Short mmCIF file of C-alpha atoms and ligand atoms in Angstrom, two decimals:
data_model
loop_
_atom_site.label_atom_id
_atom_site.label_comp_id
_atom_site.label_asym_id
_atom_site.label_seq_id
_atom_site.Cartn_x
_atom_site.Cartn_y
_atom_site.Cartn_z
CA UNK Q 1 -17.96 3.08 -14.67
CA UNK Q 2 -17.56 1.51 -11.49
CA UNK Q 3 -17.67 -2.55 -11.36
CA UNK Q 4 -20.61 -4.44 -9.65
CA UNK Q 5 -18.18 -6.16 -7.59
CA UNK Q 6 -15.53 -4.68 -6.32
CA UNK Q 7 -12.42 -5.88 -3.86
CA UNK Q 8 -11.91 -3.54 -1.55
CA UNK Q 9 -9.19 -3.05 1.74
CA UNK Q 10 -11.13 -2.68 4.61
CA UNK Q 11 -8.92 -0.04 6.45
CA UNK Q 12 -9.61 -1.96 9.99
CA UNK Q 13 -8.75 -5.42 8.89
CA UNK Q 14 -5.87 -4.93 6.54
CA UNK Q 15 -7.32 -7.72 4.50
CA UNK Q 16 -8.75 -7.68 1.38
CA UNK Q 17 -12.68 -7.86 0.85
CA UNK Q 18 -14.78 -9.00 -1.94
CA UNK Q 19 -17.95 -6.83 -1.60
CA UNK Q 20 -21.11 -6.18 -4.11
CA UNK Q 21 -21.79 -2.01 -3.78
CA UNK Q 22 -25.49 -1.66 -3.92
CA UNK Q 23 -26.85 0.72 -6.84
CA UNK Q 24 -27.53 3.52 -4.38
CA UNK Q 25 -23.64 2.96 -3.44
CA UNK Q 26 -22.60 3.20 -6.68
CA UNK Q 27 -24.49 6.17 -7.23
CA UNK Q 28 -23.06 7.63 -4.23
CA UNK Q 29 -19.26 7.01 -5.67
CA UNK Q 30 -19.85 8.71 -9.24
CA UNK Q 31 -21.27 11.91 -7.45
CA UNK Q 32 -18.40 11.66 -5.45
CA UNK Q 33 -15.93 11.06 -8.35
CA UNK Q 34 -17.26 13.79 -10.44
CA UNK Q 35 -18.07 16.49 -7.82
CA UNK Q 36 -15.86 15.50 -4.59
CA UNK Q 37 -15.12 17.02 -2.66
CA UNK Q 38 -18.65 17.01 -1.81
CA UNK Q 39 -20.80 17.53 1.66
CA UNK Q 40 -22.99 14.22 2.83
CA UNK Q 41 -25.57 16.95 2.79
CA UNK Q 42 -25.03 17.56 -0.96
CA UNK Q 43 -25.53 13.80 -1.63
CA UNK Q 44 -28.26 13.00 -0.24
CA UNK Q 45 -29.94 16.23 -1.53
CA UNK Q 46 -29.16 14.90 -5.44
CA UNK Q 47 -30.27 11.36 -4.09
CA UNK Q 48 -33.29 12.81 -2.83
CA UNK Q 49 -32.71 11.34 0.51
CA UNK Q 50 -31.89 12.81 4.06
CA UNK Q 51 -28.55 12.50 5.51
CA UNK Q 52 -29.47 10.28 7.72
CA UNK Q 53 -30.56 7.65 5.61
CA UNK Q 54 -27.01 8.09 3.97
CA UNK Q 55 -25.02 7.51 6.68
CA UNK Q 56 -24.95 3.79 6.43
CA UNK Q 57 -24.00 4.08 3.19
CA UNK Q 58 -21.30 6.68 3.19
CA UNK Q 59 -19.46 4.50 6.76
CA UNK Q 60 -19.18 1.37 4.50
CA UNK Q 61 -17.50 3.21 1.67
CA UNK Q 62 -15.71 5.50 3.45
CA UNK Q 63 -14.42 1.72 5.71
CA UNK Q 64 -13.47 0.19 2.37
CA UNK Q 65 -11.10 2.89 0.99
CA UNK Q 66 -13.25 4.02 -1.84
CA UNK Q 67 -14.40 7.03 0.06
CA UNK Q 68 -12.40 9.58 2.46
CA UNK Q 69 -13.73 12.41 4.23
CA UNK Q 70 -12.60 15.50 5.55
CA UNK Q 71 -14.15 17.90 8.44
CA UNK Q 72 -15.53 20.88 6.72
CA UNK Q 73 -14.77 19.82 3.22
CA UNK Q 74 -16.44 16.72 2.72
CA UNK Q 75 -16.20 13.47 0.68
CA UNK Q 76 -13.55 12.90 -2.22
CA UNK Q 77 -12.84 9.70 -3.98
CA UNK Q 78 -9.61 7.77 -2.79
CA UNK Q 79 -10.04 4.74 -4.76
CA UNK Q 80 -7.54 2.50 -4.01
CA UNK Q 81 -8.26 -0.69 -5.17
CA UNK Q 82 -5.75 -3.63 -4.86
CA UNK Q 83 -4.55 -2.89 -8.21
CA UNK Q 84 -4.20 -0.09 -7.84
CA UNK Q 85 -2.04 -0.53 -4.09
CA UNK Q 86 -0.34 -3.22 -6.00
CA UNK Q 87 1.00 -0.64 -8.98
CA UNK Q 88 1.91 1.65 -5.66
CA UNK Q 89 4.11 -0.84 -4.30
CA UNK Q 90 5.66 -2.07 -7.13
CA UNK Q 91 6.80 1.56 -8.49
CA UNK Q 92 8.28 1.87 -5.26
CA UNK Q 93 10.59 -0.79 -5.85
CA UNK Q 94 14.63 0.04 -7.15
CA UNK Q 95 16.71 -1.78 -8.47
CA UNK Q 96 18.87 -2.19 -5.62
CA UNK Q 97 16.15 -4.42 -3.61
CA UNK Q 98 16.38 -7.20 -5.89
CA UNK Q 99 19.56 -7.10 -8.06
CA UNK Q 100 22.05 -10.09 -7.45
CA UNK Q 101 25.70 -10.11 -7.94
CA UNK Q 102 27.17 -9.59 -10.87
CA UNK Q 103 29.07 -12.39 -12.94
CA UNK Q 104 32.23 -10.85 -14.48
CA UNK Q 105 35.38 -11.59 -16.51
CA UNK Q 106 37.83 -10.10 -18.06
CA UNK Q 107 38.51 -9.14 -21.96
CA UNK Q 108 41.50 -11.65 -22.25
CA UNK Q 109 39.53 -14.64 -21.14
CA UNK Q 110 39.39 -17.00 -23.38
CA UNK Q 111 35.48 -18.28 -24.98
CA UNK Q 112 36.17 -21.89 -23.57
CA UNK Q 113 36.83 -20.20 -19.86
CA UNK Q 114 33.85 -18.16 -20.74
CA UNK Q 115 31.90 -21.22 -21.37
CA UNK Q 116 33.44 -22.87 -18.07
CA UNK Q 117 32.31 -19.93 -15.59
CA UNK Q 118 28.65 -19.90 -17.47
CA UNK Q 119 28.75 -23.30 -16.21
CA UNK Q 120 30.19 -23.10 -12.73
CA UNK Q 121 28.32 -19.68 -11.89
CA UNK Q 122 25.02 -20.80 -13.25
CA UNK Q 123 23.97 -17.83 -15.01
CA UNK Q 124 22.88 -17.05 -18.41
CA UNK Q 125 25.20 -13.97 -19.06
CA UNK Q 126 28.49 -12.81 -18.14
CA UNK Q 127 29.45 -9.09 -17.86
CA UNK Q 128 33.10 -8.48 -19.26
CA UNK Q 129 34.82 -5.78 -17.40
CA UNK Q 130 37.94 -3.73 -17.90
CA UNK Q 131 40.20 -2.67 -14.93
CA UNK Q 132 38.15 -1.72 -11.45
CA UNK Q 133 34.93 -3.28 -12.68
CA UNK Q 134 34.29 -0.86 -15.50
CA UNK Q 135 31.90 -2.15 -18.11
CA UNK Q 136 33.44 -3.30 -21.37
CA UNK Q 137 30.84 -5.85 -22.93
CA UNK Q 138 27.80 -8.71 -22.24
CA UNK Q 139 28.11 -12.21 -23.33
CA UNK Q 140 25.36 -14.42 -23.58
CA UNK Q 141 24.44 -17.85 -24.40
CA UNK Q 142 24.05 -17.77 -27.72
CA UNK Q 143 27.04 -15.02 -28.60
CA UNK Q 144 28.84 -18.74 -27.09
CA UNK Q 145 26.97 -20.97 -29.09
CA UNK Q 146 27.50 -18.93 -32.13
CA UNK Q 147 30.86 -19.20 -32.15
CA UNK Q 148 31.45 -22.61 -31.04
CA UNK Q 149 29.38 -23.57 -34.22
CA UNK Q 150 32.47 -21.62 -36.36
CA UNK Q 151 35.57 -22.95 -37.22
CA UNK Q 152 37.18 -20.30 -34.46
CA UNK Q 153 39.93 -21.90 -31.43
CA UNK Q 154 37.61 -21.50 -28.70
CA UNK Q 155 40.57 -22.53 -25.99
CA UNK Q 156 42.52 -19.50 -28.00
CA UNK Q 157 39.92 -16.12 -28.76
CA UNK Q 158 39.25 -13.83 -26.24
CA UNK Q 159 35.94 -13.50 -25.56
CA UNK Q 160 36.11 -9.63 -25.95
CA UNK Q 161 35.82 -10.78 -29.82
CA UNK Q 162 32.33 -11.91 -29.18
CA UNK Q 163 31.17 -9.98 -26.92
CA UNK Q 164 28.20 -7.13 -27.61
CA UNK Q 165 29.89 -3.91 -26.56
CA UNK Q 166 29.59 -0.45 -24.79
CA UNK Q 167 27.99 1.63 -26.15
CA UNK Q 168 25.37 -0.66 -27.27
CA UNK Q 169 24.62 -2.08 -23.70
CA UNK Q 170 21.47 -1.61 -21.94
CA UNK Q 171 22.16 -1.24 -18.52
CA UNK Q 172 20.40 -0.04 -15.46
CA UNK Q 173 21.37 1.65 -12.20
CA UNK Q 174 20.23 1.20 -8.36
CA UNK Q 175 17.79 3.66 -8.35
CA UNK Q 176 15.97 3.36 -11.45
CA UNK Q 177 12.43 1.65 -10.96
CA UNK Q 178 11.92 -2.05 -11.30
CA UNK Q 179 9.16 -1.30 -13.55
CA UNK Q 180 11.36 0.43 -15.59
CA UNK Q 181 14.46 -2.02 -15.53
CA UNK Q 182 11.64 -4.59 -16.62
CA UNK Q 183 10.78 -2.55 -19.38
CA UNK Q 184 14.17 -2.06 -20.74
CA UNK Q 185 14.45 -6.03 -20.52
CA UNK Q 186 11.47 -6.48 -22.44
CA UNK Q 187 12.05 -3.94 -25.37
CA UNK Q 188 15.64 -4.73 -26.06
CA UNK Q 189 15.04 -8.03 -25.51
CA UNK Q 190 17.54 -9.35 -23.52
CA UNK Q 191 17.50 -11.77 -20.55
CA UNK Q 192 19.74 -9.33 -18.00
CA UNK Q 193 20.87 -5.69 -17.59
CA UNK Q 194 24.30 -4.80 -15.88
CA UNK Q 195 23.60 -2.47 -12.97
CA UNK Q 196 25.41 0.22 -13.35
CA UNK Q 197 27.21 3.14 -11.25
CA UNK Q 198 29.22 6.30 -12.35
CA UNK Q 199 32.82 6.11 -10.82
CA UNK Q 200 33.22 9.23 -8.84
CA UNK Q 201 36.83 9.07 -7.34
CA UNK Q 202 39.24 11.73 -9.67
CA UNK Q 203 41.63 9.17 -11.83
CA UNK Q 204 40.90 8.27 -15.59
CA UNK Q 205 38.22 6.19 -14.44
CA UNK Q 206 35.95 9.15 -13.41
CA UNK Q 207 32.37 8.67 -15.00
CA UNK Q 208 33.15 5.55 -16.59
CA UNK Q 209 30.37 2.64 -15.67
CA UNK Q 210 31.57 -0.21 -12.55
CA UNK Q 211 29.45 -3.21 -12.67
CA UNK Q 212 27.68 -3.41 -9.14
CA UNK Q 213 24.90 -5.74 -10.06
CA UNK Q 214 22.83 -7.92 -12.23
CA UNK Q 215 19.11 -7.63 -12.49
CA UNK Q 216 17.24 -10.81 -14.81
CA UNK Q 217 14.33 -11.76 -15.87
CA UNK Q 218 14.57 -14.30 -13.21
CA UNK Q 219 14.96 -11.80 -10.24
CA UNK Q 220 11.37 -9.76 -11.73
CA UNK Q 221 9.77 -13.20 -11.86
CA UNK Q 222 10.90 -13.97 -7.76
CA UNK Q 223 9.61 -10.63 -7.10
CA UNK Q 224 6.51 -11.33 -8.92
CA UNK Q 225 5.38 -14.27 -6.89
CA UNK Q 226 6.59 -12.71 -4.01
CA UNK Q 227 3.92 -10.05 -4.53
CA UNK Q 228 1.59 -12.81 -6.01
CA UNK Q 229 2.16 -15.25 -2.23
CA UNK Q 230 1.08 -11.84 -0.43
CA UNK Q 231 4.60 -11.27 0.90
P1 ADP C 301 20.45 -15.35 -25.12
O1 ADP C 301 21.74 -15.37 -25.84
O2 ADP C 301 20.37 -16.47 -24.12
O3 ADP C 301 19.26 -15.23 -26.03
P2 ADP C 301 20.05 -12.51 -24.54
O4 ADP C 301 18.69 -12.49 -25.18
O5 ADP C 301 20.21 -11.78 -23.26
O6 ADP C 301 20.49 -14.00 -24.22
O7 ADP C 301 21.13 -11.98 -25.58
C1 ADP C 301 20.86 -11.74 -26.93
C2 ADP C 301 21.93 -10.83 -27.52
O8 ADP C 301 21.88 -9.57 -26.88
C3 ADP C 301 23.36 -11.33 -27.34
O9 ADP C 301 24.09 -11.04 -28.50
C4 ADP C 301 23.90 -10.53 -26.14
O10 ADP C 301 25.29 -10.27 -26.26
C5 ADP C 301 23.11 -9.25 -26.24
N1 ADP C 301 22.79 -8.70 -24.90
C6 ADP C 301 22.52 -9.35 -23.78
N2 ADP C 301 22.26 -8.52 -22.77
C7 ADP C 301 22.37 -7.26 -23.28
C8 ADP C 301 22.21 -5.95 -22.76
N3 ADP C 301 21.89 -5.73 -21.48
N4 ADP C 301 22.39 -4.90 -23.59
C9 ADP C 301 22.73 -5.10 -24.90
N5 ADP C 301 22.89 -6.30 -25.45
C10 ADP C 301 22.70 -7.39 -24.65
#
């Protein structure tokens, strides 16, 4: 069922318009939807009206996107609405246009200098990496909370104690979908995902994960509200 009102791109404008479809438009879509692709002729025969008095009709709805037409095959629904445009341009989106850089350390680094860099860096997790980048383990705020609440010599364990490890880390790569990367954040339910690339060169490292990036929930709300100021 198509909606009374419906906001619509007018193809000449490039801005969005909030128009009311008439009944007779409405009809006009449904046929369209459910028979497209369909001659004007063919229309306006179920609609018992000539093709003539159509052709108002079937300009505005073929202006606001609803409706394309083809020589010698007629009228088929394109329905793009803006949420549909929207969805478009979000799928589109990878990883690598919004990922920021990644905040590493290393396994030996003590919790406290943990701590420290969370501080200085600004971030809410730390990757911990092994020799060229590779991914060892994620540290968050509370894995440092936790076990400054112990009894343990912060200034003296290495954070690789703490940390949650590979294999169990989520992690994304730069050409997976936003909308996907979002999704992992959502259902594991963690504030970041390491962005992640297979080392190629030959050496022992070959296949093994190098941090390259960061994506948060912070960079998909940015993005949101870029999309949501029009940009
Ligand atoms: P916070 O500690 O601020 O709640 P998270 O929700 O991100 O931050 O972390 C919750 C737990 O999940 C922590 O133990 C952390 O080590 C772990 N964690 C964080 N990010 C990931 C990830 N991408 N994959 C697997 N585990 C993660």
């Amino acid at each position: 069922m198509l909606k009374s009102i419906a906001y619509l791109k007018a193809k000449n404008s490039g801005g969005w318009w909030l128009i009311q479809l008439t009944e007779r438009q409405k009809e006009i879509v449904n046929i369209v939807k459910n028979q497209g692709p369909i001659t004007g002729e063919a229309i306006a025969q179920q609609l018992n009206l000539t093709r003539a008095a159509l052709r108002a009709d079937l300009t505005i709805l073929v202006m606001s996107g609803l409706l394309d037409a083809k020589p010698r095959v007629g009228y088929y629904y394109a329905g793009k609405t803006p949420q549909s445009e929207i969805a478009e341009t979000i799928k589109k989106m990878k990883v690598q246009d919004i990922k920021s850089v990644p905040i590493v350390i290393g396994e030996d680094v003590s919790v406290y200098d943990t701590i420290v860099t969370l501080f200085i860096e600004d971030v809410g997790t730390i990757f911990v990496v092994g020799e060229k980048g590779i991914l060892k383990g994620v540290v968050s705020r509370k894995d440092l909370i936790k076990v400054t609440m112990g009894k343990s010599d912060i200034y003296k364990m290495p954070v690789k104690m703490i940390m949650t490890r590979m294999p169990n880390i989520v992690t994304t790569s730069l050409e997976e979908s936003v909308v996907d990367a979002a999704r992992k954040i959502t259902e594991h339910q963690v504030d970041s995902l390491p962005v992640i690339r297979s080392v190629n060169d030959e050496g022992p490292n070959k296949g093994q994960p190098e941090v390259v990036g960061r994506i948060t929930k912070t960079n998909i709300t940015k993005l949101f509200l870029e999309l949501g100021e029009g940009n």
